[in-house]
Amino acid sequence: MNPVRLHNTLGRRLSELTPLEPGHVRLYTCGPTVYDVVHIGNLRTFVFEDVLRRHLLAKGYRVTQIMNLTDVDDKTIRGAQGEGVSLPEFTAKYEEAFFRDIGRLNVQPAEGYPKATDHVPEMIALIETLRERGHTYESEGSVYFRIATFPDYGKLSRIDLTQTRRGERVAEDEYEKEDVKDFALWKGGKPGEPSWPSPFGAGRPGWHIECSAMSMKFLGRHFDIHTGAVDNIFPHHENEIAQSEAATGEPFVEIWLHAEHLLVEGEKMSKSKGNFYTLDDVLARRDDTAALRYLFFSVPYRRKLNFTWDALAGAAAAVDRIRSAAARIGEVAASGTAKAGAFDARGRGEKFLADFTAAMDDDLNTSEALGALFPYLREVNLAIDEGSLDAAEAVAALGAIRSADRVLGVLPAKIEVLPAEVEARIEARNAARKRRDFAEADRIRAELAAAGILLEDGPSGTRWKKA
Ligand SMILES: [Zn+2]
């Protein structure tokens, strides 16, 4: 088996995936903060992680993926206060919305979705270890991580540490690169905020410690892959590394992967610009979740993705081509016809799958992988037009396309097949066109249209779809 190579943010280099436990990849994917409905930028990251997961499974690895739900932090507390409801009541509806959204995008479920509020004792234990090892100090009821005690601080984000001054603190969960400061592990309780008892007094965990505690609980102190979006690199992931490695004295994660931003019509998404979309916003205008999923993975994860309505229409057309081809091949597969010297769909399919997998092994180069798929569909379509594909070869072709779709996830579970007589009419029309009997060809086209089958003639042969 060829190795999977991934662009590791830690060291900015290609790293070959060698699972610490042979054959088993342990993967942590930062989950949503359940204070609002996720936007399509978040969803692009979740689809990237799903494609990664599916590719690893297709390679034969066992995968344990853990995705946290941040249900206590600055944003969730502010939201609950704003609505005058309890924190669990507030976060429950966004949790539900999150699972609904990823389900609609055909994202496979992770092995676990731990919630921060269910793991406060683990976070407290981790902070105690850091305290015992001399990495913390307390101030006004809160506990801070002293970054000067961790010489590797900054190794992931490569931030400039020369500007930092000893003892400067930041209490917020999210802050800018200019604020390279000691950060809060535990925040002293405030009136009206949820709090938990702890050896450092009542309070609540900081955001960063949540991911360190939950990832190490479920995946071990040292695991294979940790992912997120580029804006998680600093401070969130930098702080996770500092907390975890300072506590264990071991390396935390082998490979860090980060998905680039999504732009809308070339601009940064923002509520004030009116270009801020949730999944429901997109589906209200184009009710096609497979098209959106396709658009997300059509651009490799380390490149910015520009969301436009035209690009979404293009993605819908691409999904349509894959589905129509699969349905047409499925029909030949079901026909049972055997032909001597049939088109070698099996041999070509093996070559296509090898190219597809090699592209995915190369840091999940999805655009190159799709670049292998479409020529293959075209060849098989042409073979059907010419009547040179037989049933056994069609079964093999369908198997190759299904294998690719284990990663892509855009084909329906059951492929719709055309009635054999309709396929026969398409063949008759192709024959009429060959002998330049266009009146007959048009007559058959109209007859099929009346039956709800639309034909489209292109350089790669005739495609059909249901009206
Ligand atoms: Zn996280």
mmCIF file of N, CA, C and O in Angstrom, residues 101-188:
data_model
loop_
_atom_site.group_PDB
_atom_site.id
_atom_site.type_symbol
_atom_site.label_atom_id
_atom_site.label_comp_id
_atom_site.label_asym_id
_atom_site.label_seq_id
_atom_site.Cartn_x
_atom_site.Cartn_y
_atom_site.Cartn_z
ATOM 1 N N ASP A 101 -27.178 19.389 10.075
ATOM 2 C CA ASP A 101 -26.433 19.934 8.933
ATOM 3 C C ASP A 101 -25.401 18.941 8.406
ATOM 4 O O ASP A 101 -25.316 18.710 7.201
ATOM 5 N N ILE A 102 -24.590 18.364 9.292
ATOM 6 C CA ILE A 102 -23.564 17.451 8.775
ATOM 7 C C ILE A 102 -24.200 16.191 8.206
ATOM 8 O O ILE A 102 -23.701 15.617 7.241
ATOM 9 N N GLY A 103 -25.337 15.784 8.764
ATOM 10 C CA GLY A 103 -26.049 14.622 8.220
ATOM 11 C C GLY A 103 -26.515 14.884 6.795
ATOM 12 O O GLY A 103 -26.374 14.042 5.913
ATOM 13 N N ARG A 104 -27.053 16.077 6.560
ATOM 14 C CA ARG A 104 -27.534 16.405 5.221
ATOM 15 C C ARG A 104 -26.389 16.459 4.215
ATOM 16 O O ARG A 104 -26.586 16.226 3.032
ATOM 17 N N LEU A 105 -25.188 16.770 4.695
ATOM 18 C CA LEU A 105 -24.034 16.824 3.783
ATOM 19 C C LEU A 105 -23.331 15.469 3.676
ATOM 20 O O LEU A 105 -22.228 15.380 3.134
ATOM 21 N N ASN A 106 -23.977 14.439 4.169
ATOM 22 C CA ASN A 106 -23.456 13.074 4.073
ATOM 23 C C ASN A 106 -22.090 12.908 4.745
ATOM 24 O O ASN A 106 -21.230 12.170 4.275
ATOM 25 N N VAL A 107 -21.901 13.641 5.844
ATOM 26 C CA VAL A 107 -20.686 13.495 6.651
ATOM 27 C C VAL A 107 -20.884 12.281 7.551
ATOM 28 O O VAL A 107 -21.888 12.194 8.265
ATOM 29 N N GLN A 108 -19.934 11.346 7.499
ATOM 30 C CA GLN A 108 -20.064 10.140 8.329
ATOM 31 C C GLN A 108 -19.913 10.501 9.808
ATOM 32 O O GLN A 108 -19.089 11.341 10.152
ATOM 33 N N PRO A 109 -20.676 9.842 10.677
ATOM 34 C CA PRO A 109 -20.527 10.155 12.097
ATOM 35 C C PRO A 109 -19.139 9.762 12.622
ATOM 36 O O PRO A 109 -18.564 8.762 12.192
ATOM 37 N N ALA A 110 -18.617 10.586 13.531
ATOM 38 C CA ALA A 110 -17.360 10.266 14.210
ATOM 39 C C ALA A 110 -17.646 9.178 15.252
ATOM 40 O O ALA A 110 -18.805 8.861 15.532
ATOM 41 N N GLU A 111 -16.576 8.619 15.822
ATOM 42 C CA GLU A 111 -16.758 7.567 16.836
ATOM 43 C C GLU A 111 -17.225 8.165 18.156
ATOM 44 O O GLU A 111 -17.779 7.463 19.003
ATOM 45 N N GLY A 112 -16.993 9.459 18.357
ATOM 46 C CA GLY A 112 -17.455 10.070 19.603
ATOM 47 C C GLY A 112 -17.559 11.575 19.478
ATOM 48 O O GLY A 112 -16.784 12.194 18.747
ATOM 49 N N TYR A 113 -18.558 12.137 20.172
ATOM 50 C CA TYR A 113 -18.761 13.591 20.209
ATOM 51 C C TYR A 113 -18.831 14.043 21.672
ATOM 52 O O TYR A 113 -19.903 14.393 22.171
ATOM 53 N N PRO A 114 -17.704 14.014 22.390
ATOM 54 C CA PRO A 114 -17.757 14.406 23.804
ATOM 55 C C PRO A 114 -18.091 15.889 23.972
ATOM 56 O O PRO A 114 -17.674 16.726 23.170
ATOM 57 N N LYS A 115 -18.838 16.169 25.037
ATOM 58 C CA LYS A 115 -19.202 17.550 25.344
ATOM 59 C C LYS A 115 -18.296 18.072 26.444
ATOM 60 O O LYS A 115 -18.012 17.347 27.415
ATOM 61 N N ALA A 116 -17.931 19.319 26.336
ATOM 62 C CA ALA A 116 -17.052 19.926 27.332
ATOM 63 C C ALA A 116 -17.652 19.837 28.735
ATOM 64 O O ALA A 116 -16.951 19.488 29.693
ATOM 65 N N THR A 117 -18.944 20.109 28.866
ATOM 66 C CA THR A 117 -19.543 20.139 30.215
ATOM 67 C C THR A 117 -19.564 18.758 30.875
ATOM 68 O O THR A 117 -19.736 18.654 32.076
ATOM 69 N N ASP A 118 -19.402 17.679 30.074
ATOM 70 C CA ASP A 118 -19.341 16.334 30.656
ATOM 71 C C ASP A 118 -17.922 15.954 31.086
ATOM 72 O O ASP A 118 -17.709 14.840 31.568
ATOM 73 N N HIS A 119 -16.936 16.824 30.824
ATOM 74 C CA HIS A 119 -15.546 16.452 31.086
ATOM 75 C C HIS A 119 -14.783 17.484 31.912
ATOM 76 O O HIS A 119 -13.562 17.573 31.821
ATOM 77 N N VAL A 120 -15.514 18.208 32.736
ATOM 78 C CA VAL A 120 -14.847 19.209 33.574
ATOM 79 C C VAL A 120 -13.857 18.553 34.554
ATOM 80 O O VAL A 120 -12.741 19.065 34.737
ATOM 81 N N PRO A 121 -14.182 17.394 35.168
ATOM 82 C CA PRO A 121 -13.190 16.780 36.079
ATOM 83 C C PRO A 121 -11.864 16.462 35.379
ATOM 84 O O PRO A 121 -10.788 16.659 35.958
ATOM 85 N N GLU A 122 -11.923 15.994 34.116
ATOM 86 C CA GLU A 122 -10.685 15.710 33.374
ATOM 87 C C GLU A 122 -9.886 16.994 33.144
ATOM 88 O O GLU A 122 -8.652 16.992 33.181
ATOM 89 N N MET A 123 -10.597 18.096 32.897
ATOM 90 C CA MET A 123 -9.906 19.374 32.669
ATOM 91 C C MET A 123 -9.238 19.857 33.947
ATOM 92 O O MET A 123 -8.096 20.312 33.940
ATOM 93 N N ILE A 124 -9.963 19.696 35.060
ATOM 94 C CA ILE A 124 -9.395 20.105 36.354
ATOM 95 C C ILE A 124 -8.143 19.277 36.657
ATOM 96 O O ILE A 124 -7.111 19.812 37.077
ATOM 97 N N ALA A 125 -8.207 17.975 36.390
ATOM 98 C CA ALA A 125 -7.045 17.106 36.647
ATOM 99 C C ALA A 125 -5.845 17.551 35.811
ATOM 100 O O ALA A 125 -4.702 17.574 36.288
ATOM 101 N N LEU A 126 -6.103 17.926 34.567
ATOM 102 C CA LEU A 126 -5.007 18.360 33.687
ATOM 103 C C LEU A 126 -4.392 19.673 34.202
ATOM 104 O O LEU A 126 -3.167 19.837 34.224
ATOM 105 N N ILE A 127 -5.252 20.579 34.654
ATOM 106 C CA ILE A 127 -4.745 21.858 35.186
ATOM 107 C C ILE A 127 -3.929 21.591 36.460
ATOM 108 O O ILE A 127 -2.875 22.207 36.673
ATOM 109 N N GLU A 128 -4.376 20.635 37.268
ATOM 110 C CA GLU A 128 -3.616 20.302 38.486
ATOM 111 C C GLU A 128 -2.232 19.767 38.131
ATOM 112 O O GLU A 128 -1.245 20.104 38.777
ATOM 113 N N THR A 129 -2.173 18.910 37.117
ATOM 114 C CA THR A 129 -0.865 18.403 36.683
ATOM 115 C C THR A 129 0.033 19.561 36.237
ATOM 116 O O THR A 129 1.212 19.625 36.595
ATOM 117 N N LEU A 130 -0.531 20.482 35.475
ATOM 118 C CA LEU A 130 0.257 21.626 35.013
ATOM 119 C C LEU A 130 0.725 22.474 36.195
ATOM 120 O O LEU A 130 1.844 22.981 36.207
ATOM 121 N N ARG A 131 -0.147 22.566 37.197
ATOM 122 C CA ARG A 131 0.222 23.342 38.391
ATOM 123 C C ARG A 131 1.379 22.673 39.116
ATOM 124 O O ARG A 131 2.369 23.313 39.470
ATOM 125 N N GLU A 132 1.262 21.327 39.285
ATOM 126 C CA GLU A 132 2.337 20.586 39.976
ATOM 127 C C GLU A 132 3.659 20.714 39.234
ATOM 128 O O GLU A 132 4.720 20.722 39.842
ATOM 129 N N ARG A 133 3.599 20.790 37.920
ATOM 130 C CA ARG A 133 4.838 20.854 37.139
ATOM 131 C C ARG A 133 5.331 22.283 36.938
ATOM 132 O O ARG A 133 6.271 22.521 36.171
ATOM 133 N N GLY A 134 4.667 23.238 37.601
ATOM 134 C CA GLY A 134 5.172 24.612 37.604
ATOM 135 C C GLY A 134 4.865 25.436 36.365
ATOM 136 O O GLY A 134 5.598 26.370 36.044
ATOM 137 N N HIS A 135 3.785 25.100 35.669
ATOM 138 C CA HIS A 135 3.470 25.855 34.445
ATOM 139 C C HIS A 135 2.352 26.881 34.623
ATOM 140 O O HIS A 135 1.920 27.489 33.652
ATOM 141 N N THR A 136 1.852 27.024 35.854
ATOM 142 C CA THR A 136 0.684 27.896 36.034
ATOM 143 C C THR A 136 0.910 28.930 37.125
ATOM 144 O O THR A 136 1.837 28.817 37.918
ATOM 145 N N TYR A 137 0.049 29.916 37.151
ATOM 146 C CA TYR A 137 -0.041 30.818 38.302
ATOM 147 C C TYR A 137 -1.483 31.276 38.412
ATOM 148 O O TYR A 137 -2.251 31.173 37.451
ATOM 149 N N GLU A 138 -1.837 31.747 39.594
ATOM 150 C CA GLU A 138 -3.218 32.169 39.810
ATOM 151 C C GLU A 138 -3.282 33.669 39.939
ATOM 152 O O GLU A 138 -2.352 34.312 40.439
ATOM 153 N N SER A 139 -4.367 34.219 39.456
ATOM 154 C CA SER A 139 -4.570 35.653 39.585
ATOM 155 C C SER A 139 -6.065 35.924 39.637
ATOM 156 O O SER A 139 -6.805 35.489 38.746
ATOM 157 N N GLU A 140 -6.513 36.567 40.653
ATOM 158 C CA GLU A 140 -7.925 36.939 40.830
ATOM 159 C C GLU A 140 -8.876 35.761 40.593
ATOM 160 O O GLU A 140 -9.852 35.874 39.858
ATOM 161 N N GLY A 141 -8.531 34.613 41.171
ATOM 162 C CA GLY A 141 -9.424 33.453 41.097
ATOM 163 C C GLY A 141 -9.311 32.647 39.823
ATOM 164 O O GLY A 141 -9.959 31.620 39.669
ATOM 165 N N SER A 142 -8.492 33.101 38.868
ATOM 166 C CA SER A 142 -8.300 32.361 37.630
ATOM 167 C C SER A 142 -6.909 31.742 37.597
ATOM 168 O O SER A 142 -6.002 32.208 38.285
ATOM 169 N N VAL A 143 -6.777 30.672 36.793
ATOM 170 C CA VAL A 143 -5.474 30.017 36.657
ATOM 171 C C VAL A 143 -4.971 30.254 35.226
ATOM 172 O O VAL A 143 -5.706 30.040 34.266
ATOM 173 N N TYR A 144 -3.727 30.687 35.120
ATOM 174 C CA TYR A 144 -3.146 30.974 33.801
ATOM 175 C C TYR A 144 -1.990 30.042 33.496
ATOM 176 O O TYR A 144 -1.275 29.599 34.399
ATOM 177 N N PHE A 145 -1.796 29.789 32.202
ATOM 178 C CA PHE A 145 -0.626 29.029 31.752
ATOM 179 C C PHE A 145 0.477 30.041 31.475
ATOM 180 O O PHE A 145 0.288 30.986 30.705
ATOM 181 N N ARG A 146 1.644 29.818 32.094
ATOM 182 C CA ARG A 146 2.763 30.743 31.889
ATOM 183 C C ARG A 146 3.561 30.250 30.666
ATOM 184 O O ARG A 146 4.280 29.254 30.748
ATOM 185 N N ILE A 147 3.414 30.963 29.550
ATOM 186 C CA ILE A 147 4.010 30.438 28.306
ATOM 187 C C ILE A 147 5.541 30.425 28.364
ATOM 188 O O ILE A 147 6.171 29.621 27.678
ATOM 189 N N ALA A 148 6.125 31.269 29.219
ATOM 190 C CA ALA A 148 7.590 31.289 29.320
ATOM 191 C C ALA A 148 8.140 29.971 29.867
ATOM 192 O O ALA A 148 9.331 29.681 29.723
ATOM 193 N N THR A 149 7.271 29.133 30.478
ATOM 194 C CA THR A 149 7.742 27.850 31.022
ATOM 195 C C THR A 149 7.750 26.754 29.954
ATOM 196 O O THR A 149 8.124 25.614 30.245
ATOM 197 N N PHE A 150 7.301 27.076 28.752
ATOM 198 C CA PHE A 150 7.245 26.063 27.695
ATOM 199 C C PHE A 150 8.056 26.564 26.497
ATOM 200 O O PHE A 150 7.570 27.334 25.665
ATOM 201 N N PRO A 151 9.326 26.151 26.437
ATOM 202 C CA PRO A 151 10.234 26.731 25.431
ATOM 203 C C PRO A 151 9.775 26.527 23.989
ATOM 204 O O PRO A 151 10.141 27.310 23.112
ATOM 205 N N ASP A 152 8.974 25.497 23.742
ATOM 206 C CA ASP A 152 8.508 25.238 22.379
ATOM 207 C C ASP A 152 7.314 26.100 21.986
ATOM 208 O O ASP A 152 6.775 25.937 20.881
ATOM 209 N N TYR A 153 6.877 26.994 22.869
ATOM 210 C CA TYR A 153 5.680 27.782 22.557
ATOM 211 C C TYR A 153 5.899 28.554 21.253
ATOM 212 O O TYR A 153 6.916 29.218 21.083
ATOM 213 N N GLY A 154 4.944 28.427 20.330
ATOM 214 C CA GLY A 154 5.053 29.112 19.040
ATOM 215 C C GLY A 154 5.490 28.198 17.911
ATOM 216 O O GLY A 154 5.540 28.614 16.753
ATOM 217 N N LYS A 155 5.780 26.916 18.214
ATOM 218 C CA LYS A 155 6.330 26.052 17.159
ATOM 219 C C LYS A 155 5.316 25.731 16.070
ATOM 220 O O LYS A 155 5.690 25.489 14.925
ATOM 221 N N LEU A 156 4.040 25.743 16.393
ATOM 222 C CA LEU A 156 3.027 25.440 15.377
ATOM 223 C C LEU A 156 2.733 26.672 14.519
ATOM 224 O O LEU A 156 2.785 26.612 13.289
ATOM 225 N N SER A 157 2.455 27.779 15.170
ATOM 226 C CA SER A 157 2.013 28.980 14.445
ATOM 227 C C SER A 157 3.173 29.845 13.974
ATOM 228 O O SER A 157 2.981 30.710 13.132
ATOM 229 N N ARG A 158 4.379 29.612 14.527
ATOM 230 C CA ARG A 158 5.553 30.417 14.201
ATOM 231 C C ARG A 158 5.307 31.897 14.463
ATOM 232 O O ARG A 158 5.693 32.757 13.663
ATOM 233 N N ILE A 159 4.647 32.187 15.552
ATOM 234 C CA ILE A 159 4.406 33.579 15.911
ATOM 235 C C ILE A 159 5.691 34.194 16.442
ATOM 236 O O ILE A 159 6.602 33.495 16.892
ATOM 237 N N ASP A 160 5.701 35.506 16.421
ATOM 238 C CA ASP A 160 6.857 36.265 16.880
ATOM 239 C C ASP A 160 6.764 36.421 18.396
ATOM 240 O O ASP A 160 5.886 37.098 18.915
ATOM 241 N N LEU A 161 7.697 35.765 19.084
ATOM 242 C CA LEU A 161 7.641 35.780 20.548
ATOM 243 C C LEU A 161 8.429 36.934 21.156
ATOM 244 O O LEU A 161 8.386 37.150 22.356
ATOM 245 N N THR A 162 9.123 37.689 20.297
ATOM 246 C CA THR A 162 10.010 38.706 20.865
ATOM 247 C C THR A 162 9.224 39.842 21.510
ATOM 248 O O THR A 162 9.741 40.562 22.343
ATOM 249 N N GLN A 163 7.960 39.993 21.109
ATOM 250 C CA GLN A 163 7.170 41.108 21.640
ATOM 251 C C GLN A 163 6.535 40.792 22.995
ATOM 252 O O GLN A 163 5.956 41.671 23.615
ATOM 253 N N THR A 164 6.604 39.504 23.391
ATOM 254 C CA THR A 164 5.856 39.144 24.607
ATOM 255 C C THR A 164 6.587 39.597 25.857
ATOM 256 O O THR A 164 7.815 39.546 25.937
ATOM 257 N N ARG A 165 5.796 40.007 26.813
ATOM 258 C CA ARG A 165 6.383 40.393 28.094
ATOM 259 C C ARG A 165 5.886 39.455 29.169
ATOM 260 O O ARG A 165 4.704 39.119 29.217
ATOM 261 N N ARG A 166 6.786 39.036 30.002
ATOM 262 C CA ARG A 166 6.498 38.087 31.060
ATOM 263 C C ARG A 166 5.314 38.532 31.901
ATOM 264 O O ARG A 166 5.228 39.693 32.293
ATOM 265 N N GLY A 167 4.410 37.618 32.121
ATOM 266 C CA GLY A 167 3.324 37.899 33.062
ATOM 267 C C GLY A 167 2.133 38.633 32.465
ATOM 268 O O GLY A 167 1.152 38.865 33.160
ATOM 269 N N GLU A 168 2.186 39.004 31.172
ATOM 270 C CA GLU A 168 1.002 39.627 30.577
ATOM 271 C C GLU A 168 -0.015 38.549 30.282
ATOM 272 O O GLU A 168 0.325 37.495 29.760
ATOM 273 N N ARG A 169 -1.267 38.858 30.572
ATOM 274 C CA ARG A 169 -2.291 37.822 30.504
ATOM 275 C C ARG A 169 -3.415 38.183 29.550
ATOM 276 O O ARG A 169 -3.707 39.346 29.331
ATOM 277 N N VAL A 170 -4.056 37.120 29.028
ATOM 278 C CA VAL A 170 -5.273 37.326 28.265
ATOM 279 C C VAL A 170 -6.314 36.345 28.818
ATOM 280 O O VAL A 170 -6.026 35.152 28.986
ATOM 281 N N ALA A 171 -7.484 36.874 29.137
ATOM 282 C CA ALA A 171 -8.514 36.029 29.756
ATOM 283 C C ALA A 171 -9.496 35.478 28.730
ATOM 284 O O ALA A 171 -10.124 34.457 28.961
ATOM 285 N N GLU A 172 -9.617 36.141 27.570
ATOM 286 C CA GLU A 172 -10.611 35.721 26.575
ATOM 287 C C GLU A 172 -10.206 34.389 25.932
ATOM 288 O O GLU A 172 -9.029 34.076 25.815
ATOM 289 N N ASP A 173 -11.228 33.651 25.456
ATOM 290 C CA ASP A 173 -10.951 32.383 24.784
ATOM 291 C C ASP A 173 -10.310 32.610 23.414
ATOM 292 O O ASP A 173 -9.503 31.813 22.957
ATOM 293 N N GLU A 174 -10.733 33.674 22.736
ATOM 294 C CA GLU A 174 -10.168 33.929 21.408
ATOM 295 C C GLU A 174 -9.450 35.262 21.426
ATOM 296 O O GLU A 174 -9.951 36.233 21.980
ATOM 297 N N TYR A 175 -8.268 35.298 20.822
ATOM 298 C CA TYR A 175 -7.525 36.562 20.764
ATOM 299 C C TYR A 175 -6.611 36.541 19.555
ATOM 300 O O TYR A 175 -6.414 35.505 18.906
ATOM 301 N N GLU A 176 -6.065 37.705 19.245
ATOM 302 C CA GLU A 176 -5.261 37.878 18.027
ATOM 303 C C GLU A 176 -3.806 37.526 18.261
ATOM 304 O O GLU A 176 -3.338 37.450 19.391
ATOM 305 N N LYS A 177 -3.097 37.373 17.127
ATOM 306 C CA LYS A 177 -1.676 37.026 17.182
ATOM 307 C C LYS A 177 -0.842 38.060 17.926
ATOM 308 O O LYS A 177 0.202 37.739 18.472
ATOM 309 N N GLU A 178 -1.322 39.315 17.922
ATOM 310 C CA GLU A 178 -0.568 40.369 18.611
ATOM 311 C C GLU A 178 -0.603 40.145 20.124
ATOM 312 O O GLU A 178 0.208 40.697 20.845
ATOM 313 N N ASP A 179 -1.572 39.351 20.559
ATOM 314 C CA ASP A 179 -1.726 39.097 21.988
ATOM 315 C C ASP A 179 -1.086 37.778 22.402
ATOM 316 O O ASP A 179 -1.748 36.910 22.946
ATOM 317 N N VAL A 180 0.197 37.629 22.111
ATOM 318 C CA VAL A 180 0.868 36.406 22.560
ATOM 319 C C VAL A 180 1.120 36.561 24.048
ATOM 320 O O VAL A 180 2.061 37.244 24.451
ATOM 321 N N LYS A 181 0.225 35.987 24.834
ATOM 322 C CA LYS A 181 0.295 36.208 26.278
ATOM 323 C C LYS A 181 -0.057 34.928 27.019
ATOM 324 O O LYS A 181 -0.549 33.978 26.419
ATOM 325 N N ASP A 182 0.175 34.946 28.318
ATOM 326 C CA ASP A 182 -0.293 33.844 29.154
ATOM 327 C C ASP A 182 -1.812 33.760 29.022
ATOM 328 O O ASP A 182 -2.491 34.783 28.935
ATOM 329 N N PHE A 183 -2.316 32.531 28.947
ATOM 330 C CA PHE A 183 -3.756 32.393 28.685
ATOM 331 C C PHE A 183 -4.449 31.624 29.813
ATOM 332 O O PHE A 183 -3.800 30.890 30.565
ATOM 333 N N ALA A 184 -5.770 31.789 29.884
ATOM 334 C CA ALA A 184 -6.537 31.230 31.005
ATOM 335 C C ALA A 184 -6.804 29.746 30.815
ATOM 336 O O ALA A 184 -7.297 29.314 29.775
ATOM 337 N N LEU A 185 -6.473 28.965 31.837
ATOM 338 C CA LEU A 185 -6.838 27.541 31.875
ATOM 339 C C LEU A 185 -8.158 27.384 32.614
ATOM 340 O O LEU A 185 -8.980 26.541 32.273
ATOM 341 N N TRP A 186 -8.318 28.179 33.638
ATOM 342 C CA TRP A 186 -9.511 28.123 34.495
ATOM 343 C C TRP A 186 -9.915 29.554 34.805
ATOM 344 O O TRP A 186 -9.067 30.368 35.161
ATOM 345 N N LYS A 187 -11.179 29.841 34.600
ATOM 346 C CA LYS A 187 -11.644 31.211 34.818
ATOM 347 C C LYS A 187 -12.483 31.282 36.087
ATOM 348 O O LYS A 187 -13.467 30.541 36.214
ATOM 349 N N GLY A 188 -12.084 32.160 36.988
ATOM 350 C CA GLY A 188 -12.799 32.312 38.248
ATOM 351 C C GLY A 188 -14.271 32.613 38.007
ATOM 352 O O GLY A 188 -14.620 33.308 37.055
#
